[in-house]
Amino acid sequence: MRIVVKPEVCMGCQICEIWCLVAHSMSKDILNAFLLEKPRAKPRIVVERNPSEYLILQCRNCEEPKCMFACISGAIYKDNGVLKYNEEKCVSCLSCVMACPYGAVKFEDGKIVRCDLCNLDPVCVKVCPNKALEVVS
Amino acid sequence: MKFENVIIGNSSAAIGCVEAIREIDSDADILMVSADRQAYSRALIPYYLRGKIELEGLLYRRQEFFERLNVETKFGIRVERIDTNKKEITLENGEIVGYEKLLIATGGKPFIPKIEGLNARDFFTFQTLEDVLRIKEAVEKAESAVILGAGIIGLMLAEALVEKGLEVKVVELADRVLAPVLDKKTSEIVQRKFAEKGVEILLNNTILEVRRNEKKILRLKDGREIETDLLAIAVGVVPNAELAKNAGIKVNRGIVVNKRMETSVKDVYAAGDCVEIFDSIAKTSRPIPLWITAYMGGRIAGFNMSGIPRDLSFVTAMNSMHFFDYYIITAGLSNSEDGEVISRLEGENYRRFVLRDGKIVGFIIAGKVGRAGIFTRLMEEELEVSGFKDKLLNDNFGYVDIPEAIRWNLLKEKVKFGVVRDAWI
Amino acid sequence: MRGFEKVHDACGLFGVIDRSGSRFDSDMVVTAMKNMKVRGNGLGGGFAAYGIYPDFKDYYALHVMLETSEVRKDVESFLEKNFDVVNAEEIPTNLEANVFRPPVFWRYFVMPKNDEGDDYVVSKVMEINTKIDGAYVISSGKNMGVFKGVGFPEDIAEFFLLHEYRGYMWIGHSRFPTNTPGWWGGAHPFNILDWSVVHNGEISSYGTNKRYLEMRGYFCTLLTDTEVMAYAVDLLMRKQGLPIEIVAKILAPPMWDQIDRMDEKSKKIYTALRITYAPLLINGPWTIIVARHGEMFGITDRIRLRPITSGEKGDLFFVSSEEAAIRAACGELDRVYTPMGGEPVVGRLYKFEKAERRSQRGEVFA
Amino acid sequence: MKFLLKKDEMFSFMLPEFLVERRGDRCIKCRVCERQCGFGVHSYDEMSNTMRADEMKCVGCQRCAVMCPTKALIIRPHPSDYRPNANWTREKIQDLKKQAESGGVILTGSGCDKPYRIYWDHIVLNAAQVTNPAIDPLREPMELRTFLGRKHDKLEFAFDGGEIELVTELYPNVQIETPILFSAMSYGAISYNAFKSLAMAASEYGTLFNTGEGGLPKELRKFGKNAVVQCASGRFGVDPEYLNVAAVVEIKIGQGAKPGIGGHLPGEKVTKPISVTRMIPEGTDALSPAPQHDIYSIEDLSTLIYALKEATNYEKPVSVKIAAVHNVAAIASGIARAGADIIAIDGIRGGTGAAPKIIRDNVGIPIELAIASVDERLRREGIRNKVSLIAAGGIRNSADVVKAIALGADAIYIGTPALIAMGCTLCQKCHTGICNWGICTQDPQLSKRLNPEIASKRLVNLLKAWSNEIKEMLGAMGINAIESLRGNREMLRGVGLQEWELEVLGIKGAGE
Amino acid sequence: MKFYDLFLDFSRKLDELIPRIRVQGDLAEIDAKDLTHKEINDLIRYAVFEHNCNKIRLLNVVGQRYIGTRIFSRNPRKISVEIFGYPGNDLGAFLAGHKIVVHGNAQDGVGNTMDDGEIIVHGRAGDVVAMSMRGGRIMIRDDVGYRTAIHMKEYKEKVPVLIVGGTSQDFLGEYMAGGRVILLGLYSAKHRGRYIGTGMHGGIIYVRGKLEPWQVGREVGILELSSEDFKFLEKHVGDFCKEFGFNADEILGDKFVKLLPVSKRPYGKVYVY
């Protein structure tokens, strides 16, 4: 499976990003996640924005995942068709950042931040007010 | 005893090969023979030394992995020779194993330059588990260290040793650190990082002679003599190709392979640090000792060994490195001056692109490394970027900066072949 | 339009025809209506009888209800002006009968002036009904007549001395109005020319039907929704010459989903009927018996919210709200049939058999 | 909002219309509001790490309040007000100030919002009790199928050889599955996505949408069999194929929101795709003259009606849309006799993408009265079946639909309800070209906000819900086909209406 | 008041009319005497679609409307219709690429919303000629009436052209949004039309002969011709002269002016939001 954006209806509201953050917070509560939790959870979605355009990017869950091929520690692996990431094994060598052709792996505050597909039930897809995100197999 | 697939080696290329074979064929029998006792990740050695991971963490794939993938393993056993006529290999214990397809993934070995008075006990290399265990022990007693070679391995070792409290000097023949991949500006930043931590980097220099009293005394090219408790040599890795060479397989600087990872001999494939391969950007064949190149090479070999013809289409040098939390990613002809060079330096954030015919042939991104993989993709696609080249230098460059007409095409994944379903740790 | 009251009622209907054309007295129809006494409440009953005036069979027989005797002068001068009146008499009545405040009934046998025909008669009837206060033409056909009023049907029969008439076809009605005072003009049957209608039910589409008929020159004056039935039948069958089988499909058309499943030809015909005659779809619960010279038919609404049964015995053909009423009138029957909603049951004189065969072969209306 | 010094601007005396309240305990500074406001109300100030609002720009469209993930925003009419004055209302004062500052004719969007009597709310419906059974629409057949077009007075059949043959050749009629159509909203006035959503929904539900006068883009011509295509005074996008792919061709004479006023799509809305469809150069004003310049009389209308019938080989009903004005009944009679198959009448509360406010709010008559008098007039003349009547302008729910049909309409055009179903909040800023809901805009970033898949589904839901409600009401009346409701004014009673109003509506007072 | 369908109720069925048509190969000749509008177009359709005729000759035409309107088909075959007599209003309305030649005068609405094709009138024409015309060419030998070329429009390469040999009455080019109008003024020294180009916001009007500024709407500017304009005129005036037998060089040698809208957005400032 893969999450893809339909650019013709994506309006760049970034609500997917907001709820992605909440889904990856401790409290899972939007107010607490934003206002109280320190450090604030990191959204997994990549939002590209320039003055006139925007683009929402999720991990493509590639069939041939370069991030996984490049990973020197085995922290990125596939399980039943789904790319997974084991933070404990990761040494932050950034080989995955170097390899991911979509730039879907982020490196923030010394940590690799990457989409986990929310156990195959992606929050971003559910919350999109315009159905601009869809899961394709 | 005969196997359909025999793989010599158990590191990145070997694992890539096994995983590819299993994507195609769940039944084919596979034997993996390796001198190493365990399949661990050599790239993790510096992290182990620094204590970032435990010994357990070095394991790239656990033993269960081989059981689950139904791979027979003979680890800790050296291969004596290959007979390509009989399609057999002979192990050091005399055992003879037949193969239908053979992958040679014997890796590389540290290059040791000729130094007067140097003998094997005097220095450490920094490549294998044995190496690091030895260093770890030595570090406990040492107060100072000298590292020959300011490449990635040398500098990572230097960083690790500084963290351990040693007084570290690095000796480098070139006029700057990481000279093969970085340009002057980035080298300077890296040098500054090391200087700030008290590491002395001796450039345009090398060790001519080793002498000993309590400590080792090193005579340098500039005539200086320095004392040290610990000497490490990290000037590079060369292909470990003797086995192949002895079997009559063509070897230049490394084992010669084509895009399908086939050697000069039928049914014998090679991948990883032991080969030399065509660099799609530099347009020349050379050893490219990189983890991802090894994995991909092994993977491609795996497909071809299983009867699925497939090329390794894009290969070039690419590195991701970090020193004292300063991150650098480079690819291709990253420090070339030949072509149109655009760059932007802001504090320690640095971006440099080398363009030829409007296409990216190399880049250095340092500091905020962001999403450097996008540029590798642009290189691979040979995309004309002159239309938006100014935007490349923005920290937050993304697909949104690529004209819409081509953007969505780029965002489609081009699956050439093979779908990775599972890859366990 | 304002001041109108729609009558809601639940009633008993009955009709009988001798298909050989032999005439018989009112016994069967009165017996049958008596049998269905509980379907009425004594606020309305009535009959139409065909073939009762053989001596004046070429003249329009106008039965006129006069609420006051003064109004008779107006009616008669109107008739003199527009018709040749060959006979005028008060309809004999039995004032002993158990009826409620009976008005006076006169009958006139007339011939239109200047060789005018049916349409002329209709328009003059409408004129009397709308313009002459207190006078209503309750029937206007040739060789037939309507007898109706406020009371149980058998009382009405007694009032009009019905046993003295002989006809080949009779229809009867017993009424149960719920919200209007008994009014003699509001009783059934409703008639125009030789068309008579008795009706059991309530027409939910009354407003739609009425306004369409008004556009066609029919004005509903009798303060009851049954009137639209009579006028609709007159418009479709007399004026436009459509056979009963088609008229049935106008008044009670098949559902669209049923039409959608038909073959192309039938679909086209039914679609044409529904879209052209949409305002004449009679919606709501109803059964009617319609009679004219030579034939009589009964039909219900398309989802049959009100009952109907037909029966045959020898030359006799019956339609009734209840099978029991037929049996009360006639005893053993050769055949009893209960039609589907919207399916007409038809009794015709044998001499119209040819027409009957024709319609039976029209398979799309089977 | 940057509270910066302004230069070179006439100081405005206007009060803000809306108050933007941000609940501090809820705001997470995610800036969704900022990204969602096309009018630029919200902004983030980095120095103070606060969200700010420029209330002068707020139009009260509620987009931000709806989208705010924590529902931290409250947008409500601004409490600052002038001294209450029954004569000089706030709106009148504001309009006047706006004109004093600009010297312009005030434009507005959406329908008339003035409190003229809404007759729908003074008409009640009948239901069956005891004497006839109410019908349960969930289990028994209930038919809403409607045919639009001219009907014959009678059908003729031939009975040759035992077969029944229909002799009469029917006039072209178009079949719809519910008596509700989407009114004319042109591509240009509304966004491509909104336009496409209407087409998709009409096609899915089996009813019609109306292209308005902006043409029908080539790729949407596949929806032609569900399209009413307009031929208006501007004749934009009118080509022979456009006329021939349609179900109905409509001549637009007038519009309820602006009777007697032409259309004016400003040049900035004439984007590339619009210019392709309208067949005029990009950036040119698309002017629709007030009259059609080949129609100066009823005979000329007849000429155009038959020109269109000729152009479509007599295969399609031709509709004429007029605004409800004082002598609408006589006009409608003339239109019927001029050869129209359908007459659409748009009442004073009909919507618009842009109209001078003074016209919108003061010209025309309510549709209830118009449809009642047209229906009655056509019946009196005996020609009601010659045309189908479509009532438009100010229909708000399914009861209004039922009442309109009982007053005499064959079907109903809905515009504003369809827009509301898609998200419109009636902020009345359609004419600005900025629509935060992606409906009434040509800005590609804003129109993206309307996903046709979602919007068409919402429209279909609306049609489904209203149709089901209509069935409920019919069932309650004991009627199982919509044609038995048409003109059935017996089903209506007036409440709180004067004698003349009951007379025009042709209904009795309640209790009569 | 009885209700009539002006066309269907008074037109005979095609079968009855077929004797009125004479087909000779590619050509169909129709005697239009006493035929209604609909009957003529029924016969034209019959000739075109049943007999595959590409040429139609209509004789004895008097006032029948919409000639040529009903030959739209998705098949791009081009039909040519020659009319002898006096066709009625809306000649060639919505014309879909066919050619119509009139030997006689035409009435109002010639080429109404015409899509493509050509209409040539050997005579004069009435009001609203070329209204909302979108493509193709119309040539009128003599004068035209009111509101000629009203709301004519153009898109990309589809540019309608109207050439009038004589002059026009008032409101020529009102609301004009595109296209080209050429007024040759061949029969009088002065043009008498007023309000020329009022509301005009696209297209070009070329006028030969004298034009006073008060004759022109305020949205219009009067300009000199460029060499491109001359090239355009050469082609179309050349065709006009060939068709009607005039001397092109003589006509083109005279002075022309060009009327252009001053703005694509004439009413941009009138409204406030």
PDB file of C-alpha atoms in Angstrom, chain A residues 1-6 59-61 63 81 117 120 122 125 132-137, chain B residues 413:
ATOM      1  CA  MET A   1       0.000   0.000   0.000  1.00  0.00           C
ATOM      2  CA  ARG A   2       0.956   3.544  -0.485  1.00  0.00           C
ATOM      3  CA  ILE A   3      -0.443   6.958   0.359  1.00  0.00           C
ATOM      4  CA  VAL A   4      -0.644   9.248  -2.606  1.00  0.00           C
ATOM      5  CA  VAL A   5      -1.804  12.791  -2.898  1.00  0.00           C
ATOM      6  CA  LYS A   6      -4.207  13.943  -5.558  1.00  0.00           C
ATOM      7  CA  CYS A  59       6.516   7.889   2.477  1.00  0.00           C
ATOM      8  CA  ARG A  60       5.731   6.042  -0.731  1.00  0.00           C
ATOM      9  CA  ASN A  61       6.358   2.693   0.919  1.00  0.00           C
ATOM     10  CA  GLU A  63       8.352  -1.536  -3.615  1.00  0.00           C
ATOM     11  CA  GLY A  81       4.905  -5.318   2.499  1.00  0.00           C
ATOM     12  CA  LEU A 117       1.785   4.274   7.715  1.00  0.00           C
ATOM     13  CA  LEU A 120      -1.944   0.557   7.703  1.00  0.00           C
ATOM     14  CA  PRO A 122      -3.150   6.255   8.035  1.00  0.00           C
ATOM     15  CA  VAL A 125      -5.888   9.916   4.858  1.00  0.00           C
ATOM     16  CA  ALA A 132      -6.978  14.500  -1.410  1.00  0.00           C
ATOM     17  CA  LEU A 133      -5.028  11.641   0.081  1.00  0.00           C
ATOM     18  CA  GLU A 134      -5.752   8.109  -0.798  1.00  0.00           C
ATOM     19  CA  VAL A 135      -4.343   4.737  -0.064  1.00  0.00           C
ATOM     20  CA  VAL A 136      -3.487   2.747  -3.135  1.00  0.00           C
ATOM     21  CA  SER A 137      -2.244  -0.798  -3.226  1.00  0.00           C
TER      22      SER A 137
ATOM     23  CA  GLU B 413       7.905   5.205  -8.427  1.00  0.00           C
TER      24      GLU B 413
END
